[in-house]
Structure formats: structure tokens, C-alpha cells
Amino acid sequence: MGKEQRWKPQERKGFRATGISEACQRSALLTWLLSWHTFKSFYCHSCGCWNEEAGSSRKVEIPLVTDVLKRVVRSCVAAAGYSVGEFAALVFAGALSFAEALYAVKVRAEAMQKASEAVPSGMLSVVGRREANYKFACLEARQHCESLGVANPVCAVSNYLFPDCRVIAGHLQALEFLQENARKYYFTRTKMLPVSGAFHTRLMEPAVEPLAEVLKSIEIQKPLVCVYSNVDGKKYMHSKHIQKLLVKQVVSPVMWEQTMHSVYERKQGTEFPYTYEVGPGKQLGAILKKCNLKAWKQYKHVDALEDEEAAET
């Protein structure tokens, strides 16, 4: 990236630190960067919790915003984003600006698409019985590919969703082999996903450098709210940590099930936080229900785009 293209650091407009309260815990699951941007405009600017601290006088008054929703944002203590949604979580937490995150996502998407076009590959959703051994199944699928003359084949778990459910990604020949031998590996259901490549595997290695270069050129700050990484299910510690793991995430499995356990781990008898999924669809809510039924009972979905349209009518 040339010097003239380098992103200029923008003024940080984040939460008031005093607004984050452990006494009224709320978490947020973020799936889509644009949804977070509209959610931020709709729910946050109306109560001024983003801009008043930075001295901005901008304030959008929308009658549909309730005091409860204002408190949700002010008191949020944790956020996580699934795959590319991790950028949305980091914007939410004040670690990235929206514009810079959007540019990084664009570069990431283009680089991953280019990597996908280099090798016929895909992703297979698998639900298995308790006896299922996903690593062994992937090993035999790779051996099958080698017997077909595929050099250095890839077949590995790319997403840990909930108990007994995984997404396996790799060469198409490997995924076809798993579908044909589903009974042997105790898979009860398999379904090819409508994607163009084996995301979160080493087939995405060509996308690593372009994303790494972009992340070096933008301002990353320590999150004001705990954000959990897809790579290991643990909290981000500082800006360099974020930069390193966002790059590693491209070629690493999404540890979403493990992240859910980290987010909701608490002493027996402690109340679970309110959880808000921001974005189109309720897939993360469905996964949370499978991972932790008690936590799911405090779950709500927010489709920020629909809410914004309702506010404009």
C-alpha cells in the first residue's frame, strides 16, 4: 500500500468508560459490519453515549428508542463477532473506526475470493453423533485426495459451531468423499454450503499478506469492551494482539463454540447477561441455544436495518 493511500488516524469516539457496568451485564453478538453501523446510529447517537464524550453536538432523536435500549449499549461488557463479524465487534468496542474496518473487510474479501478461485474448494456443514471423529474423517478424506493425484490436499474443521456440529472445509474431492461415506464416520447430516472456497483453512494463505498490510496501516486501539477472538475464544488484550489474530483468523478455524463457553462462564447461581444479536438472521441465537440454553433465555435479536427503516417511515 503506497504512502498516499495510507489511512489517516481518526479521532476516537468510544464509550464513556464509566458507562460500562458489571452490575448490569449485557453482551452483544455481532454478525455484520453494516448492521453494527446502523445499530450504532440508531441506538447510540440518539442517547449521545458515543458523541457527547468526544464533544460532538450531533444527536439523532428517534422516538422508537427506549431507555432500556440506551442502557443496553451503555452497560455492555462483552462482544464477539462470527468470522468477518469480528470486525463489527471491534468497531463496537472502539478498537477500530467504521471506515477503516470497512476498508480492511473489503481487502480481506477480495483476497479471500482470489484465493478461492485458485483451487476448487468449499465448505461442508456436518452434524454428527457423539461417536463422530472429525479429525480422523478429515485425515481419510485427505488420503483419498492423494489417491486421486491431488497434491498437498486440504480437509479440516473450519468452524466449531455447537456440540456435534462442525463445518469442514477443503478440496471439493475431500468433501464429496465425506458425503459419500457419512455413515462410516457417524455423520447424521451433511450439507454443502453455498460458498466459493475453503475459508478458515490454509487454502486462504494467499489472503494473509494483503490483510496484514492493511492492518499495519490503520489505527487499532485497545477495546473499551471485552472482545473475544475467533482464533482461541479468549479476550483481545491490546492492539498488536488484535492485529496478529485478525490475520491468523483467515487461516484458522472459527472457535465459536469455545467462545460461547468463555463468554458465558460464571459461578453457579450467577445470572446470565442479556445477549443481543445484531445483524440479519438469528443464526448465532440458534447456536447459543445449542451451547447454553440458560444463557439463550436472555437472548434477543436486533435487525438494525429493519429498525432503521421503521424509524424513517
Tab-separated table of C-alpha atoms in Angstrom:
chain	number	residue	atom	x	y	z
A	1	MET	CA	0.000	0.000	0.000
A	2	GLY	CA	1.518	3.324	-1.086
A	3	LYS	CA	2.064	6.181	1.273
A	4	GLU	CA	-0.606	8.264	-0.386
A	5	GLN	CA	-3.162	5.520	0.317
A	6	ARG	CA	-2.345	5.161	3.997
A	7	TRP	CA	-5.304	5.662	6.306
A	8	LYS	CA	-5.117	8.725	8.493
A	9	PRO	CA	-5.913	8.051	12.153
A	10	GLN	CA	-9.339	9.344	13.067
A	11	GLU	CA	-10.497	10.848	16.301
A	12	ARG	CA	-11.581	8.096	18.637
A	13	LYS	CA	-15.221	8.232	19.571
A	14	GLY	CA	-15.891	5.474	22.033
A	15	PHE	CA	-17.822	4.608	25.132
A	16	ARG	CA	-17.534	6.554	28.316
A	17	ALA	CA	-15.582	4.107	30.438
A	18	THR	CA	-17.798	4.861	33.413
A	19	GLY	CA	-20.802	3.670	31.410
A	20	ILE	CA	-19.679	0.042	31.391
A	21	SER	CA	-21.204	-1.547	34.425
A	22	GLU	CA	-20.617	-5.065	35.720
A	23	ALA	CA	-23.764	-4.717	37.786
A	24	CYS	CA	-25.981	-4.683	34.710
A	25	GLN	CA	-24.252	-7.083	32.360
A	26	ARG	CA	-25.107	-7.214	28.699
A	27	SER	CA	-23.287	-8.880	25.859
A	28	ALA	CA	-23.581	-8.389	22.125
A	29	LEU	CA	-23.094	-10.876	19.297
A	30	LEU	CA	-22.326	-9.042	16.071
A	31	THR	CA	-22.603	-10.653	12.657
A	32	TRP	CA	-22.375	-7.883	10.118
A	33	LEU	CA	-20.379	-4.663	9.947
A	34	LEU	CA	-23.085	-2.640	8.188
A	35	SER	CA	-25.670	-3.775	10.722
A	36	TRP	CA	-23.444	-2.529	13.515
A	37	HIS	CA	-23.019	0.839	11.794
A	38	THR	CA	-26.783	1.342	11.510
A	39	PHE	CA	-27.320	-0.083	15.001
A	40	LYS	CA	-24.788	2.415	16.324
A	41	SER	CA	-26.522	5.304	14.568
A	42	PHE	CA	-29.968	4.174	15.612
A	43	TYR	CA	-29.395	3.209	19.229
A	44	CYS	CA	-26.283	5.109	20.274
A	45	HIS	CA	-26.367	8.537	18.684
A	46	SER	CA	-29.915	9.019	19.902
A	47	CYS	CA	-28.774	8.863	23.506
A	48	GLY	CA	-25.455	10.614	22.875
A	49	CYS	CA	-23.358	7.915	24.547
A	50	TRP	CA	-20.944	7.878	21.589
A	51	ASN	CA	-20.547	11.530	20.774
A	52	GLU	CA	-21.073	13.552	23.935
A	53	GLU	CA	-17.763	12.384	25.394
A	54	ALA	CA	-15.941	13.463	22.226
A	55	GLY	CA	-17.581	16.890	22.332
A	56	SER	CA	-19.877	16.334	19.362
A	57	SER	CA	-23.265	18.036	19.410
A	58	ARG	CA	-24.770	15.574	16.924
A	59	LYS	CA	-27.782	13.865	18.389
A	60	VAL	CA	-30.455	11.996	16.439
A	61	GLU	CA	-33.727	11.806	18.297
A	62	ILE	CA	-35.755	8.741	17.282
A	63	PRO	CA	-38.964	8.118	19.235
A	64	LEU	CA	-38.642	4.331	18.979
A	65	VAL	CA	-35.505	4.275	21.110
A	66	THR	CA	-36.351	3.407	24.693
A	67	ASP	CA	-34.383	3.980	27.880
A	68	VAL	CA	-33.858	0.226	28.053
A	69	LEU	CA	-32.100	0.190	24.681
A	70	LYS	CA	-29.947	3.129	25.709
A	71	ARG	CA	-28.834	1.256	28.815
A	72	VAL	CA	-28.087	-1.832	26.718
A	73	VAL	CA	-25.313	-0.049	24.861
A	74	ARG	CA	-24.024	1.902	27.863
A	75	SER	CA	-23.715	-1.174	30.052
A	76	CYS	CA	-22.430	-3.724	27.524
A	77	VAL	CA	-19.479	-5.661	28.917
A	78	ALA	CA	-18.609	-8.121	26.135
A	79	ALA	CA	-18.831	-8.563	22.373
A	80	ALA	CA	-17.975	-11.227	19.831
A	81	GLY	CA	-18.339	-11.480	16.086
A	82	TYR	CA	-18.562	-14.561	13.905
A	83	SER	CA	-15.838	-14.655	11.227
A	84	VAL	CA	-15.943	-11.303	9.400
A	85	GLY	CA	-18.366	-10.142	12.115
A	86	GLU	CA	-15.350	-9.878	14.394
A	87	PHE	CA	-14.573	-6.568	12.693
A	88	ALA	CA	-18.037	-5.346	13.708
A	89	ALA	CA	-17.382	-6.379	17.301
A	90	LEU	CA	-14.127	-4.419	17.302
A	91	VAL	CA	-15.831	-1.331	15.874
A	92	PHE	CA	-18.476	-1.678	18.570
A	93	ALA	CA	-15.732	-1.799	21.212
A	94	GLY	CA	-13.960	1.296	19.879
A	95	ALA	CA	-10.858	-0.588	18.716
A	96	LEU	CA	-11.441	0.196	15.012
A	97	SER	CA	-13.168	3.049	13.225
A	98	PHE	CA	-16.062	2.053	10.983
A	99	ALA	CA	-14.457	3.421	7.792
A	100	GLU	CA	-11.108	1.720	8.390
A	101	ALA	CA	-12.743	-1.573	9.363
A	102	LEU	CA	-14.884	-1.472	6.234
A	103	TYR	CA	-11.799	-0.966	4.072
A	104	ALA	CA	-9.999	-3.854	5.800
A	105	VAL	CA	-13.046	-6.080	5.230
A	106	LYS	CA	-13.052	-5.131	1.532
A	107	VAL	CA	-9.391	-6.064	1.118
A	108	ARG	CA	-9.932	-9.264	3.095
A	109	ALA	CA	-12.922	-10.289	0.970
A	110	GLU	CA	-11.158	-9.622	-2.335
A	111	ALA	CA	-8.037	-11.505	-1.262
A	112	MET	CA	-10.044	-14.490	0.005
A	113	GLN	CA	-12.084	-14.593	-3.196
A	114	LYS	CA	-8.900	-14.624	-5.255
A	115	ALA	CA	-7.549	-17.470	-3.127
A	116	SER	CA	-10.826	-19.368	-3.596
A	117	GLU	CA	-10.597	-19.127	-7.363
A	118	ALA	CA	-7.153	-20.749	-7.357
A	119	VAL	CA	-8.368	-24.136	-6.067
A	120	PRO	CA	-11.754	-25.908	-6.431
A	121	SER	CA	-12.801	-25.979	-2.792
A	122	GLY	CA	-15.761	-25.491	-0.494
A	123	MET	CA	-17.313	-25.976	2.925
A	124	LEU	CA	-19.455	-28.806	4.284
A	125	SER	CA	-21.761	-28.454	7.298
A	126	VAL	CA	-21.743	-31.660	9.343
A	127	VAL	CA	-23.883	-32.829	12.246
A	128	GLY	CA	-22.515	-35.966	13.839
A	129	ARG	CA	-23.273	-38.419	16.573
A	130	ARG	CA	-21.183	-38.475	19.726
A	131	GLU	CA	-19.016	-41.200	18.232
A	132	ALA	CA	-18.025	-38.992	15.298
A	133	ASN	CA	-14.289	-38.387	14.950
A	134	TYR	CA	-13.972	-35.356	12.682
A	135	LYS	CA	-10.179	-35.279	12.601
A	136	PHE	CA	-9.978	-38.921	11.559
A	137	ALA	CA	-12.615	-38.387	8.878
A	138	CYS	CA	-10.633	-35.430	7.515
A	139	LEU	CA	-7.442	-37.477	7.536
A	140	GLU	CA	-9.018	-40.232	5.436
A	141	ALA	CA	-10.550	-37.626	3.112
A	142	ARG	CA	-7.070	-36.168	2.522
A	143	GLN	CA	-5.700	-39.643	1.851
A	144	HIS	CA	-8.486	-40.174	-0.683
A	145	CYS	CA	-7.491	-36.943	-2.429
A	146	GLU	CA	-3.870	-38.073	-2.580
A	147	SER	CA	-5.006	-41.314	-4.235
A	148	LEU	CA	-6.653	-39.162	-6.906
A	149	GLY	CA	-3.431	-37.281	-7.507
A	150	VAL	CA	-4.313	-34.116	-5.569
A	151	ALA	CA	-1.087	-32.629	-4.250
A	152	ASN	CA	-0.997	-31.395	-0.652
A	153	PRO	CA	-4.764	-31.757	-0.122
A	154	VAL	CA	-6.674	-29.766	2.485
A	155	CYS	CA	-9.563	-31.056	4.574
A	156	ALA	CA	-10.051	-29.759	8.103
A	157	VAL	CA	-12.593	-28.454	10.574
A	158	SER	CA	-13.010	-24.738	9.802
A	159	ASN	CA	-15.847	-23.836	12.183
A	160	TYR	CA	-16.790	-25.222	15.596
A	161	LEU	CA	-20.446	-24.252	15.918
A	162	PHE	CA	-22.012	-26.217	18.769
A	163	PRO	CA	-21.721	-29.714	20.263
A	164	ASP	CA	-21.803	-32.320	17.474
A	165	CYS	CA	-21.851	-29.699	14.706
A	166	ARG	CA	-18.853	-28.645	12.652
A	167	VAL	CA	-18.090	-27.102	9.296
A	168	ILE	CA	-15.405	-28.939	7.377
A	169	ALA	CA	-13.598	-27.147	4.553
A	170	GLY	CA	-11.107	-28.147	1.891
A	171	HIS	CA	-10.753	-29.559	-1.597
A	172	LEU	CA	-14.060	-30.488	-3.223
A	173	GLN	CA	-12.918	-34.092	-3.734
A	174	ALA	CA	-12.428	-34.428	0.026
A	175	LEU	CA	-15.850	-33.024	0.842
A	176	GLU	CA	-17.526	-35.282	-1.717
A	177	PHE	CA	-15.747	-38.264	-0.129
A	178	LEU	CA	-17.096	-37.328	3.308
A	179	GLN	CA	-20.634	-37.038	1.993
A	180	GLU	CA	-20.403	-40.434	0.309
A	181	ASN	CA	-19.046	-42.040	3.496
A	182	ALA	CA	-21.148	-40.151	6.035
A	183	ARG	CA	-22.400	-43.328	7.757
A	184	LYS	CA	-18.886	-44.642	8.259
A	185	TYR	CA	-17.946	-41.512	10.190
A	186	TYR	CA	-21.221	-41.308	12.167
A	187	PHE	CA	-22.364	-38.155	10.389
A	188	THR	CA	-26.145	-37.836	10.639
A	189	ARG	CA	-26.431	-34.864	8.283
A	190	THR	CA	-24.151	-33.219	5.735
A	191	LYS	CA	-24.819	-30.195	3.563
A	192	MET	CA	-22.621	-28.270	1.172
A	193	LEU	CA	-22.635	-24.556	1.975
A	194	PRO	CA	-23.234	-22.008	-0.795
A	195	VAL	CA	-19.746	-20.505	-0.615
A	196	SER	CA	-16.938	-20.334	-3.144
A	197	GLY	CA	-13.976	-21.522	-1.094
A	198	ALA	CA	-12.486	-23.264	1.921
A	199	PHE	CA	-12.464	-20.310	4.287
A	200	HIS	CA	-10.539	-20.517	7.559
A	201	THR	CA	-8.127	-23.134	6.207
A	202	ARG	CA	-4.590	-22.877	4.810
A	203	LEU	CA	-6.066	-22.591	1.309
A	204	MET	CA	-6.611	-18.965	2.305
A	205	GLU	CA	-2.886	-18.329	2.863
A	206	PRO	CA	-2.645	-16.021	-0.210
A	207	ALA	CA	-5.065	-13.668	1.582
A	208	VAL	CA	-2.888	-13.313	4.680
A	209	GLU	CA	-0.360	-10.783	3.384
A	210	PRO	CA	-2.871	-8.307	1.848
A	211	LEU	CA	-4.857	-8.182	5.095
A	212	ALA	CA	-1.710	-7.922	7.208
A	213	GLU	CA	-0.533	-4.928	5.177
A	214	VAL	CA	-3.860	-3.129	5.588
A	215	LEU	CA	-3.974	-3.755	9.331
A	216	LYS	CA	-0.477	-2.276	9.677
A	217	SER	CA	-1.715	0.934	8.058
A	218	ILE	CA	-4.786	1.611	10.186
A	219	GLU	CA	-5.184	2.724	13.774
A	220	ILE	CA	-6.062	-0.060	16.200
A	221	GLN	CA	-6.688	0.698	19.843
A	222	LYS	CA	-7.322	-1.362	22.935
A	223	PRO	CA	-11.034	-2.287	23.085
A	224	LEU	CA	-13.127	-0.430	25.650
A	225	VAL	CA	-15.328	-3.517	25.944
A	226	CYS	CA	-14.062	-7.109	26.106
A	227	VAL	CA	-13.974	-8.640	22.625
A	228	TYR	CA	-13.437	-12.368	22.199
A	229	SER	CA	-11.283	-13.682	19.357
A	230	ASN	CA	-12.448	-16.388	16.939
A	231	VAL	CA	-8.952	-17.871	16.917
A	232	ASP	CA	-8.802	-19.041	20.530
A	233	GLY	CA	-12.048	-17.930	22.183
A	234	LYS	CA	-10.146	-15.593	24.510
A	235	LYS	CA	-10.254	-11.840	25.081
A	236	TYR	CA	-8.163	-9.481	22.995
A	237	MET	CA	-5.505	-7.881	25.200
A	238	HIS	CA	-4.089	-4.974	23.148
A	239	SER	CA	-3.819	-3.505	19.646
A	240	LYS	CA	-0.905	-5.717	18.498
A	241	HIS	CA	-2.816	-8.750	19.694
A	242	ILE	CA	-5.797	-7.700	17.569
A	243	GLN	CA	-3.630	-7.106	14.514
A	244	LYS	CA	-1.967	-10.505	14.845
A	245	LEU	CA	-5.115	-12.566	15.434
A	246	LEU	CA	-7.261	-10.887	12.756
A	247	VAL	CA	-4.661	-12.050	10.249
A	248	LYS	CA	-4.372	-15.511	11.801
A	249	GLN	CA	-8.170	-15.862	11.749
A	250	VAL	CA	-8.162	-16.044	7.930
A	251	VAL	CA	-6.386	-19.426	8.008
A	252	SER	CA	-7.613	-20.689	11.397
A	253	PRO	CA	-10.870	-22.384	12.390
A	254	VAL	CA	-13.574	-20.239	13.971
A	255	MET	CA	-13.784	-21.436	17.583
A	256	TRP	CA	-17.333	-20.213	18.103
A	257	GLU	CA	-18.478	-22.972	20.463
A	258	GLN	CA	-15.417	-22.372	22.616
A	259	THR	CA	-16.068	-18.613	22.507
A	260	MET	CA	-19.610	-19.126	23.792
A	261	HIS	CA	-18.263	-21.109	26.738
A	262	SER	CA	-15.755	-18.339	27.502
A	263	VAL	CA	-18.325	-15.547	27.289
A	264	TYR	CA	-20.908	-17.241	29.493
A	265	GLU	CA	-18.666	-18.985	32.017
A	266	ARG	CA	-19.716	-17.915	35.512
A	267	LYS	CA	-20.153	-19.221	39.029
A	268	GLN	CA	-23.204	-21.315	39.769
A	269	GLY	CA	-26.135	-19.144	40.784
A	270	THR	CA	-24.847	-16.071	38.908
A	271	GLU	CA	-27.359	-14.574	36.494
A	272	PHE	CA	-26.628	-14.740	32.787
A	273	PRO	CA	-26.315	-11.452	30.882
A	274	TYR	CA	-28.788	-10.161	28.343
A	275	THR	CA	-27.499	-11.078	24.897
A	276	TYR	CA	-28.279	-9.123	21.718
A	277	GLU	CA	-27.521	-10.475	18.259
A	278	VAL	CA	-27.113	-7.569	15.846
A	279	GLY	CA	-27.468	-8.398	12.167
A	280	PRO	CA	-29.636	-10.215	9.637
A	281	GLY	CA	-30.946	-13.596	10.731
A	282	LYS	CA	-30.832	-15.362	14.076
A	283	GLN	CA	-28.174	-17.982	13.408
A	284	LEU	CA	-25.994	-17.037	16.362
A	285	GLY	CA	-29.013	-17.178	18.647
A	286	ALA	CA	-29.768	-20.698	17.422
A	287	ILE	CA	-26.152	-21.701	18.092
A	288	LEU	CA	-26.241	-20.136	21.559
A	289	LYS	CA	-29.355	-22.185	22.355
A	290	LYS	CA	-27.428	-25.361	21.497
A	291	CYS	CA	-24.371	-24.287	23.522
A	292	ASN	CA	-26.048	-22.808	26.589
A	293	LEU	CA	-29.821	-22.981	26.990
A	294	LYS	CA	-29.862	-20.873	30.164
A	295	ALA	CA	-27.902	-18.065	28.507
A	296	TRP	CA	-30.161	-18.241	25.436
A	297	LYS	CA	-33.219	-17.457	27.587
A	298	GLN	CA	-31.832	-13.903	27.917
A	299	TYR	CA	-31.264	-13.600	24.146
A	300	LYS	CA	-32.828	-11.026	21.827
A	301	HIS	CA	-32.325	-10.303	18.136
A	302	VAL	CA	-31.869	-6.816	16.697
A	303	ASP	CA	-32.108	-6.366	12.930
A	304	ALA	CA	-30.697	-2.862	12.782
A	305	LEU	CA	-31.594	-2.324	9.137
A	306	GLU	CA	-35.260	-3.152	9.698
A	307	ASP	CA	-35.362	-0.897	12.760
A	308	GLU	CA	-33.804	1.968	10.840
A	309	GLU	CA	-36.350	1.609	8.034
A	310	ALA	CA	-39.169	1.581	10.597
A	311	ALA	CA	-37.832	4.767	12.146
A	312	GLU	CA	-37.790	6.505	8.779
A	313	THR	CA	-41.447	5.697	7.981
